Amino acid sequence: MARLQRIAVLTSGGDAPGMNAAVWAIIKLAASRGVHVVGVERGYDGLIDGVFQDLTRELDDGGLAPIGGLDWLAGTGGTFLGSSRCTRFLEVEHRAVASDAMRSAGIDALIVIGGNGSLTGAHLLATEGDIPVVGIPASIDNDIGGTTDAIGVDTALNTIIEACDRLSDTARSHHRAFVIEVMGRRSGYLAMASAVAVTADAVLLPEQSRDEDEIVTELEQLLRSSFSGDRNKRRVLIIKAEGVPTPTLILADQLQSRVADLENVTVRPIVLGHLIRGGHPTFHDRMIAGRLALGAVNTLAAGLSDLMLGWQSNIGASTSDPNVSTVPLIEMLAETERLLDGSSEITQMRLHLLSEVQGVLAL
Ligand code: F6P
């Protein structure tokens, strides 16, 4: 096996806090092993168009170091390399162009940091071409198989908690209910995990596929019992995942008209949306970013390909870090589908746990 000389790194799909920390760790770890790092701009779009920038430079003594002035990276949100949702990469011809662009730039391995769409691209590139590719899971949705946490999830949850605490302050002052939408197109993980952490009164998830009338009737009862003389609660928080089909504004409107007879009770909608994706990464996200990056650099140095580094994974092979495993991308993609269609043991377990606390939430 030829010695690794030049690896490329790209970030793709929805940005996630901690992506920059992973890139920074890759630059430093690779440099310490004498390997150059090249950044790819705008995800797979930049890979197809060959838009690369050197992130490592040669020192006078023959060693390698990160390009000066990049040390702010690890603590920042977003992705400084830029990202895209690249539809061209769905076509095999464009993936071949990307492999050619890497070869022309002397790149001998690639690290893809992103969610399940990006890791699907990584698998196709690894199997169709001859350049080794490994993936690092990063998506606030936590909908990636083969990893307990994806980079960005912890920061997103902390942002949701802070927003809900602030909303609770104002809600309590007015005997008010808030319907709070959090991101998660196909996955209710953020809604489920944050609902428990902020002691919400109810949570709505796409995985539950519930009928709209049933939801509205149940929430009406919740509002009536919460604000009644008996209970006299001062605030109600309903966390709704983005993937639940009823639009949040409409749901809040429907609830408001159902409880029109309750004096002084108001229902307000709020969509947290992209606010949840930004911000400085938490300690946990920076920590897993660094350890997954170490796994990725070591995996490529060992000449392996078509793998994702998973955090506390229930599948895959162990690495030098007891919390990091190498998971075949094909297995990770199959487990992701199961997570999203509800057949995964992990989804079943999460829904079961939620069913146990659902009655408790409303108390
Ligand atoms: O990254 C995943 C995600 O956060 C989803 O939860 C959300 O539906 C989507 O990104 C929004 O993407 P965009 O930024 O392209 O609107």
GROMACS .gro file of C-alpha atoms and ligand atoms in nm:
model
  379
    1MET     CA    1   0.000   0.000   0.000
    2ALA     CA    2   0.136   0.344  -0.104
    3ARG     CA    3   0.183   0.589   0.182
    4LEU     CA    4  -0.097   0.845   0.217
    5GLN     CA    5   0.022   1.190   0.102
    6ARG     CA    6  -0.272   1.415   0.036
    7ILE     CA    7  -0.624   1.379   0.170
    8ALA     CA    8  -0.926   1.594   0.085
    9VAL     CA    9  -1.207   1.684   0.323
   10LEU     CA   10  -1.554   1.813   0.243
   11THR     CA   11  -1.869   1.906   0.435
   12SER     CA   12  -2.202   1.837   0.271
   13GLY     CA   13  -2.578   1.870   0.325
   14GLY     CA   14  -2.722   2.069   0.617
   15ASP     CA   15  -2.440   2.227   0.818
   16ALA     CA   16  -2.402   2.113   1.179
   17PRO     CA   17  -2.216   2.278   1.471
   18GLY     CA   18  -1.892   2.087   1.516
   19MET     CA   19  -1.822   2.034   1.145
   20ASN     CA   20  -1.544   2.295   1.168
   21ALA     CA   21  -1.404   2.124   1.478
   22ALA     CA   22  -1.382   1.799   1.280
   23VAL     CA   23  -1.205   1.970   0.988
   24TRP     CA   24  -0.961   2.139   1.228
   25ALA     CA   25  -0.883   1.807   1.398
   26ILE     CA   26  -0.828   1.638   1.059
   27ILE     CA   27  -0.585   1.915   0.951
   28LYS     CA   28  -0.380   1.885   1.272
   29LEU     CA   29  -0.382   1.505   1.295
   30ALA     CA   30  -0.294   1.460   0.928
   31ALA     CA   31  -0.013   1.719   0.952
   32SER     CA   32   0.133   1.535   1.252
   33ARG     CA   33   0.153   1.224   1.032
   34GLY     CA   34   0.313   1.415   0.741
   35VAL     CA   35  -0.008   1.414   0.533
   36HIS     CA   36  -0.130   1.724   0.345
   37VAL     CA   37  -0.498   1.825   0.374
   38VAL     CA   38  -0.695   1.986   0.095
   39GLY     CA   39  -1.035   2.147   0.165
   40VAL     CA   40  -1.312   2.106  -0.092
   41GLU     CA   41  -1.540   2.409  -0.120
   42ARG     CA   42  -1.922   2.373  -0.124
   43GLY     CA   43  -1.938   1.995  -0.070
   44TYR     CA   44  -1.987   1.765  -0.369
   45ASP     CA   45  -2.039   2.065  -0.601
   46GLY     CA   46  -1.679   2.172  -0.532
   47LEU     CA   47  -1.559   1.813  -0.574
   48ILE     CA   48  -1.712   1.790  -0.923
   49ASP     CA   49  -1.582   2.137  -1.018
   50GLY     CA   50  -1.238   2.075  -0.864
   51VAL     CA   51  -1.255   2.372  -0.623
   52PHE     CA   52  -0.982   2.285  -0.372
   53GLN     CA   53  -0.781   2.487  -0.121
   54ASP     CA   54  -0.467   2.382   0.065
   55LEU     CA   55  -0.518   2.369   0.440
   56THR     CA   56  -0.166   2.250   0.528
   57ARG     CA   57   0.172   2.402   0.442
   58GLU     CA   58   0.534   2.282   0.445
   59LEU     CA   59   0.754   2.417   0.722
   60ASP     CA   60   1.122   2.517   0.671
   61ASP     CA   61   1.230   2.214   0.872
   62GLY     CA   62   1.043   1.982   0.632
   63GLY     CA   63   0.743   1.923   0.863
   64LEU     CA   64   0.379   2.012   0.796
   65ALA     CA   65   0.146   2.254   0.978
   66PRO     CA   66  -0.202   2.395   0.934
   67ILE     CA   67  -0.220   2.712   0.724
   68GLY     CA   68  -0.177   3.002   0.970
   69GLY     CA   69  -0.483   3.179   1.097
   70LEU     CA   70  -0.717   2.880   1.099
   71ASP     CA   71  -0.707   2.823   1.475
   72TRP     CA   72  -1.044   2.998   1.528
   73LEU     CA   73  -1.209   2.711   1.343
   74ALA     CA   74  -1.287   2.457   1.616
   75GLY     CA   75  -1.508   2.690   1.819
   76THR     CA   76  -1.731   2.812   1.538
   77GLY     CA   77  -2.064   2.692   1.399
   78GLY     CA   78  -2.158   2.640   1.035
   79THR     CA   79  -1.893   2.513   0.795
   80PHE     CA   80  -1.616   2.740   0.670
   81LEU     CA   81  -1.563   2.510   0.368
   82GLY     CA   82  -1.923   2.576   0.261
   83SER     CA   83  -2.181   2.311   0.186
   84SER     CA   84  -2.445   2.223  -0.072
   85ARG     CA   85  -2.721   1.977  -0.141
   86CYS     CA   86  -2.570   1.865  -0.472
   87THR     CA   87  -2.820   1.697  -0.705
   88ARG     CA   88  -2.551   1.646  -0.974
   89PHE     CA   89  -2.382   1.394  -0.745
   90LEU     CA   90  -2.684   1.163  -0.783
   91GLU     CA   91  -2.559   1.092  -1.138
   92VAL     CA   92  -2.279   0.844  -1.196
   93GLU     CA   93  -2.117   1.062  -1.469
   94HIS     CA   94  -2.069   1.348  -1.224
   95ARG     CA   95  -1.922   1.115  -0.964
   96ALA     CA   96  -1.670   1.000  -1.226
   97VAL     CA   97  -1.582   1.367  -1.298
   98ALA     CA   98  -1.528   1.416  -0.921
   99SER     CA   99  -1.291   1.116  -0.906
  100ASP     CA  100  -1.097   1.255  -1.204
  101ALA     CA  101  -1.074   1.598  -1.038
  102MET     CA  102  -0.930   1.439  -0.723
  103ARG     CA  103  -0.679   1.236  -0.923
  104SER     CA  104  -0.565   1.547  -1.117
  105ALA     CA  105  -0.513   1.731  -0.786
  106GLY     CA  106  -0.301   1.445  -0.652
  107ILE     CA  107  -0.557   1.360  -0.383
  108ASP     CA  108  -0.529   1.001  -0.265
  109ALA     CA  109  -0.816   0.980  -0.010
  110LEU     CA  110  -1.131   1.169   0.090
  111ILE     CA  111  -1.316   1.234   0.417
  112VAL     CA  112  -1.686   1.326   0.383
  113ILE     CA  113  -1.850   1.499   0.680
  114GLY     CA  114  -2.230   1.505   0.658
  115GLY     CA  115  -2.567   1.338   0.699
  116ASN     CA  116  -2.720   1.032   0.540
  117GLY     CA  117  -2.753   1.182   0.187
  118SER     CA  118  -2.387   1.286   0.195
  119LEU     CA  119  -2.278   0.946   0.325
  120THR     CA  120  -2.475   0.776   0.046
  121GLY     CA  121  -2.263   0.981  -0.195
  122ALA     CA  122  -1.949   0.873  -0.006
  123HIS     CA  123  -2.045   0.505  -0.045
  124LEU     CA  124  -2.110   0.541  -0.419
  125LEU     CA  125  -1.782   0.725  -0.473
  126ALA     CA  126  -1.590   0.462  -0.275
  127THR     CA  127  -1.740   0.168  -0.464
  128GLU     CA  128  -1.731   0.317  -0.816
  129GLY     CA  129  -1.387   0.479  -0.801
  130ASP     CA  130  -1.043   0.380  -0.680
  131ILE     CA  131  -0.988   0.658  -0.425
  132PRO     CA  132  -1.054   0.553  -0.062
  133VAL     CA  133  -1.340   0.739   0.107
  134VAL     CA  134  -1.451   0.745   0.472
  135GLY     CA  135  -1.740   0.932   0.635
  136ILE     CA  136  -1.793   1.121   0.959
  137PRO     CA  137  -2.159   1.154   1.070
  138ALA     CA  138  -2.276   1.516   1.113
  139SER     CA  139  -2.642   1.618   1.116
  140ILE     CA  140  -2.849   1.787   1.384
  141ASP     CA  141  -3.134   1.543   1.307
  142ASN     CA  142  -2.953   1.240   1.461
  143ASP     CA  143  -3.103   1.020   1.190
  144ILE     CA  144  -2.784   0.835   1.091
  145GLY     CA  145  -2.756   0.462   1.154
  146GLY     CA  146  -2.450   0.311   1.320
  147THR     CA  147  -2.376   0.604   1.551
  148THR     CA  148  -2.540   0.701   1.878
  149ASP     CA  149  -2.464   1.067   1.820
  150ALA     CA  150  -2.396   1.265   1.506
  151ILE     CA  151  -2.191   1.584   1.527
  152GLY     CA  152  -2.422   1.883   1.589
  153VAL     CA  153  -2.701   1.708   1.779
  154ASP     CA  154  -2.587   1.810   2.126
  155THR     CA  155  -2.548   2.177   2.030
  156ALA     CA  156  -2.889   2.178   1.860
  157LEU     CA  157  -3.052   2.028   2.170
  158ASN     CA  158  -2.889   2.288   2.394
  159THR     CA  159  -3.013   2.565   2.165
  160ILE     CA  160  -3.367   2.423   2.178
  161ILE     CA  161  -3.350   2.404   2.557
  162GLU     CA  162  -3.242   2.765   2.583
  163ALA     CA  163  -3.519   2.877   2.345
  164CYS     CA  164  -3.782   2.679   2.537
  165ASP     CA  165  -3.665   2.820   2.871
  166ARG     CA  166  -3.705   3.171   2.730
  167LEU     CA  167  -4.047   3.087   2.584
  168SER     CA  168  -4.151   2.945   2.923
  169ASP     CA  169  -4.065   3.278   3.091
  170THR     CA  170  -4.298   3.472   2.868
  171ALA     CA  171  -4.563   3.196   2.854
  172ARG     CA  172  -4.589   3.181   3.235
  173SER     CA  173  -4.647   3.553   3.246
  174HIS     CA  174  -4.959   3.520   3.029
  175HIS     CA  175  -5.109   3.172   3.095
  176ARG     CA  176  -5.011   3.089   2.743
  177ALA     CA  177  -4.947   2.775   2.538
  178PHE     CA  178  -4.674   2.759   2.277
  179VAL     CA  179  -4.659   2.514   1.988
  180ILE     CA  180  -4.283   2.499   1.921
  181GLU     CA  181  -4.160   2.345   1.596
  182VAL     CA  182  -3.809   2.202   1.591
  183MET     CA  183  -3.619   2.072   1.287
  184GLY     CA  184  -3.641   1.709   1.180
  185ARG     CA  185  -3.792   1.642   0.840
  186ARG     CA  186  -3.808   1.265   0.879
  187SER     CA  187  -3.680   1.216   1.232
  188GLY     CA  188  -3.842   1.322   1.560
  189TYR     CA  189  -3.526   1.275   1.765
  190LEU     CA  190  -3.471   1.646   1.844
  191ALA     CA  191  -3.838   1.686   1.942
  192MET     CA  192  -3.839   1.376   2.160
  193ALA     CA  193  -3.511   1.445   2.340
  194SER     CA  194  -3.580   1.815   2.397
  195ALA     CA  195  -3.939   1.760   2.515
  196VAL     CA  196  -3.816   1.556   2.809
  197ALA     CA  197  -3.533   1.800   2.886
  198VAL     CA  198  -3.758   2.109   2.893
  199THR     CA  199  -4.044   1.927   3.070
  200ALA     CA  200  -4.278   2.001   2.782
  201ASP     CA  201  -4.643   1.903   2.822
  202ALA     CA  202  -4.671   1.714   2.491
  203VAL     CA  203  -4.459   1.610   2.195
  204LEU     CA  204  -4.555   1.527   1.835
  205LEU     CA  205  -4.330   1.310   1.617
  206PRO     CA  206  -4.344   1.203   1.251
  207GLU     CA  207  -4.266   0.843   1.355
  208GLN     CA  208  -4.605   0.823   1.530
  209SER     CA  209  -4.802   0.890   1.203
  210ARG     CA  210  -5.104   1.017   1.399
  211ASP     CA  211  -5.431   1.147   1.259
  212GLU     CA  212  -5.467   1.529   1.270
  213ASP     CA  213  -5.813   1.527   1.434
  214GLU     CA  214  -5.692   1.291   1.702
  215ILE     CA  215  -5.393   1.519   1.775
  216VAL     CA  216  -5.607   1.835   1.795
  217THR     CA  217  -5.865   1.672   2.023
  218GLU     CA  218  -5.599   1.537   2.256
  219LEU     CA  219  -5.420   1.873   2.273
  220GLU     CA  220  -5.749   2.055   2.337
  221GLN     CA  221  -5.803   1.828   2.639
  222LEU     CA  222  -5.449   1.894   2.751
  223LEU     CA  223  -5.505   2.272   2.737
  224ARG     CA  224  -5.837   2.246   2.922
  225SER     CA  225  -5.701   2.031   3.201
  226SER     CA  226  -5.375   2.229   3.232
  227PHE     CA  227  -5.534   2.571   3.258
  228SER     CA  228  -5.836   2.460   3.464
  229GLY     CA  229  -5.888   2.587   3.821
  230ASP     CA  230  -5.779   2.251   3.955
  231ARG     CA  231  -5.438   2.241   3.792
  232ASN     CA  232  -5.400   2.608   3.719
  233LYS     CA  233  -5.079   2.567   3.520
  234ARG     CA  234  -4.920   2.885   3.399
  235ARG     CA  235  -4.763   2.757   3.078
  236VAL     CA  236  -4.801   2.473   2.833
  237LEU     CA  237  -4.528   2.377   2.586
  238ILE     CA  238  -4.608   2.148   2.294
  239ILE     CA  239  -4.297   2.042   2.099
  240LYS     CA  240  -4.370   1.945   1.740
  241ALA     CA  241  -4.118   1.795   1.497
  242GLU     CA  242  -4.100   1.958   1.153
  243GLY     CA  243  -4.194   1.627   0.988
  244VAL     CA  244  -4.543   1.615   1.144
  245PRO     CA  245  -4.764   1.707   0.845
  246THR     CA  246  -4.995   1.968   1.008
  247PRO     CA  247  -4.830   2.311   0.972
  248THR     CA  248  -4.745   2.462   1.311
  249LEU     CA  249  -4.931   2.789   1.249
  250ILE     CA  250  -5.247   2.600   1.152
  251LEU     CA  251  -5.222   2.370   1.453
  252ALA     CA  252  -5.191   2.667   1.690
  253ASP     CA  253  -5.488   2.837   1.519
  254GLN     CA  254  -5.701   2.526   1.549
  255LEU     CA  255  -5.619   2.493   1.918
  256GLN     CA  256  -5.689   2.861   1.981
  257SER     CA  257  -6.039   2.829   1.834
  258ARG     CA  258  -6.106   2.506   2.026
  259VAL     CA  259  -6.032   2.682   2.358
  260ALA     CA  260  -6.190   3.017   2.268
  261ASP     CA  261  -6.421   2.980   2.570
  262LEU     CA  262  -6.127   2.968   2.816
  263GLU     CA  263  -6.079   3.320   2.942
  264ASN     CA  264  -5.724   3.460   2.911
  265VAL     CA  265  -5.578   3.147   2.752
  266THR     CA  266  -5.385   3.209   2.431
  267VAL     CA  267  -5.197   2.973   2.200
  268ARG     CA  268  -4.897   3.095   2.001
  269PRO     CA  269  -4.691   2.916   1.734
  270ILE     CA  270  -4.316   2.945   1.689
  271VAL     CA  271  -4.093   2.773   1.434
  272LEU     CA  272  -3.735   2.757   1.564
  273GLY     CA  273  -3.612   2.639   1.222
  274HIS     CA  274  -3.257   2.727   1.120
  275LEU     CA  275  -3.183   2.899   1.454
  276ILE     CA  276  -3.123   2.547   1.582
  277ARG     CA  277  -2.852   2.475   1.324
  278GLY     CA  278  -2.623   2.767   1.412
  279GLY     CA  279  -2.410   2.855   1.711
  280HIS     CA  280  -2.085   2.756   1.877
  281PRO     CA  281  -2.049   2.380   1.917
  282THR     CA  282  -2.079   2.245   2.272
  283PHE     CA  283  -1.799   2.056   2.447
  284HIS     CA  284  -1.965   1.724   2.352
  285ASP     CA  285  -1.980   1.809   1.981
  286ARG     CA  286  -1.620   1.933   1.977
  287MET     CA  287  -1.509   1.622   2.165
  288ILE     CA  288  -1.678   1.369   1.935
  289ALA     CA  289  -1.567   1.572   1.629
  290GLY     CA  290  -1.203   1.533   1.739
  291ARG     CA  291  -1.230   1.163   1.818
  292LEU     CA  292  -1.419   1.074   1.499
  293ALA     CA  293  -1.159   1.275   1.304
  294LEU     CA  294  -0.881   1.073   1.465
  295GLY     CA  295  -1.062   0.752   1.365
  296ALA     CA  296  -1.103   0.880   1.008
  297VAL     CA  297  -0.736   0.975   0.962
  298ASN     CA  298  -0.620   0.642   1.111
  299THR     CA  299  -0.867   0.445   0.896
  300LEU     CA  300  -0.742   0.605   0.575
  301ALA     CA  301  -0.379   0.563   0.687
  302ALA     CA  302  -0.454   0.190   0.729
  303GLY     CA  303  -0.562   0.182   0.361
  304LEU     CA  304  -0.932   0.118   0.438
  305SER     CA  305  -1.230   0.263   0.254
  306ASP     CA  306  -1.611   0.269   0.233
  307LEU     CA  307  -1.650   0.305   0.611
  308MET     CA  308  -1.811   0.552   0.850
  309LEU     CA  309  -1.670   0.631   1.193
  310GLY     CA  310  -1.949   0.574   1.446
  311TRP     CA  311  -1.973   0.705   1.804
  312GLN     CA  312  -2.069   0.432   2.055
  313SER     CA  313  -2.205   0.227   1.768
  314ASN     CA  314  -2.389  -0.101   1.811
  315ILE     CA  315  -2.243  -0.222   1.481
  316GLY     CA  316  -1.896  -0.221   1.324
  317ALA     CA  317  -1.538  -0.292   1.428
  318SER     CA  318  -1.356  -0.131   1.717
  319THR     CA  319  -1.071   0.120   1.677
  320SER     CA  320  -0.799   0.236   1.916
  321ASP     CA  321  -1.068   0.457   2.076
  322PRO     CA  322  -1.319   0.243   2.273
  323ASN     CA  323  -1.603   0.482   2.179
  324VAL     CA  324  -1.528   0.492   1.805
  325SER     CA  325  -1.599   0.211   1.555
  326THR     CA  326  -1.563   0.168   1.183
  327VAL     CA  327  -1.903   0.086   1.032
  328PRO     CA  328  -1.934  -0.026   0.665
  329LEU     CA  329  -2.120   0.254   0.485
  330ILE     CA  330  -2.357   0.002   0.329
  331GLU     CA  331  -2.460  -0.122   0.676
  332MET     CA  332  -2.492   0.231   0.807
  333LEU     CA  333  -2.723   0.322   0.517
  334ALA     CA  334  -2.943   0.016   0.575
  335GLU     CA  335  -2.971   0.098   0.948
  336THR     CA  336  -3.053   0.462   0.861
  337GLU     CA  337  -3.349   0.343   0.651
  338ARG     CA  338  -3.470   0.131   0.941
  339LEU     CA  339  -3.432   0.427   1.179
  340LEU     CA  340  -3.646   0.640   0.951
  341ASP     CA  341  -3.914   0.385   0.861
  342GLY     CA  342  -3.952   0.292   1.229
  343SER     CA  343  -3.839  -0.071   1.201
  344SER     CA  344  -3.501  -0.019   1.373
  345GLU     CA  345  -3.471  -0.151   1.727
  346ILE     CA  346  -3.342   0.193   1.826
  347THR     CA  347  -3.653   0.372   1.694
  348GLN     CA  348  -3.874   0.111   1.863
  349MET     CA  349  -3.687   0.158   2.189
  350ARG     CA  350  -3.714   0.540   2.166
  351LEU     CA  351  -4.088   0.524   2.094
  352HIS     CA  352  -4.136   0.277   2.378
  353LEU     CA  353  -3.951   0.504   2.621
  354LEU     CA  354  -4.157   0.797   2.502
  355SER     CA  355  -4.482   0.605   2.550
  356GLU     CA  356  -4.372   0.549   2.909
  357VAL     CA  357  -4.321   0.920   2.973
  358GLN     CA  358  -4.603   1.054   2.755
  359GLY     CA  359  -4.853   1.044   3.041
  360VAL     CA  360  -4.595   1.198   3.271
  361LEU     CA  361  -4.530   1.493   3.038
  362ALA     CA  362  -4.887   1.615   3.071
  363LEU     CA  363  -4.884   1.613   3.455
  364F6P     O1  364  -2.996   1.902   0.812
  364F6P     C1  365  -3.122   1.843   0.820
  364F6P     C2  366  -3.224   1.947   0.833
  364F6P     O2  367  -3.188   2.019   0.944
  364F6P     C3  368  -3.369   1.902   0.842
  364F6P     O3  369  -3.413   1.877   0.971
  364F6P     C4  370  -3.442   2.017   0.778
  364F6P     O4  371  -3.564   1.973   0.726
  364F6P     C5  372  -3.347   2.056   0.671
  364F6P     O5  373  -3.219   2.034   0.722
  364F6P     C6  374  -3.361   2.198   0.624
  364F6P     O6  375  -3.272   2.214   0.518
  364F6P     P1  376  -3.243   2.345   0.439
  364F6P     O7  377  -3.140   2.420   0.515
  364F6P     O8  378  -3.192   2.300   0.307
  364F6P     O9  379  -3.373   2.423   0.433
   0.00000   0.00000   0.00000
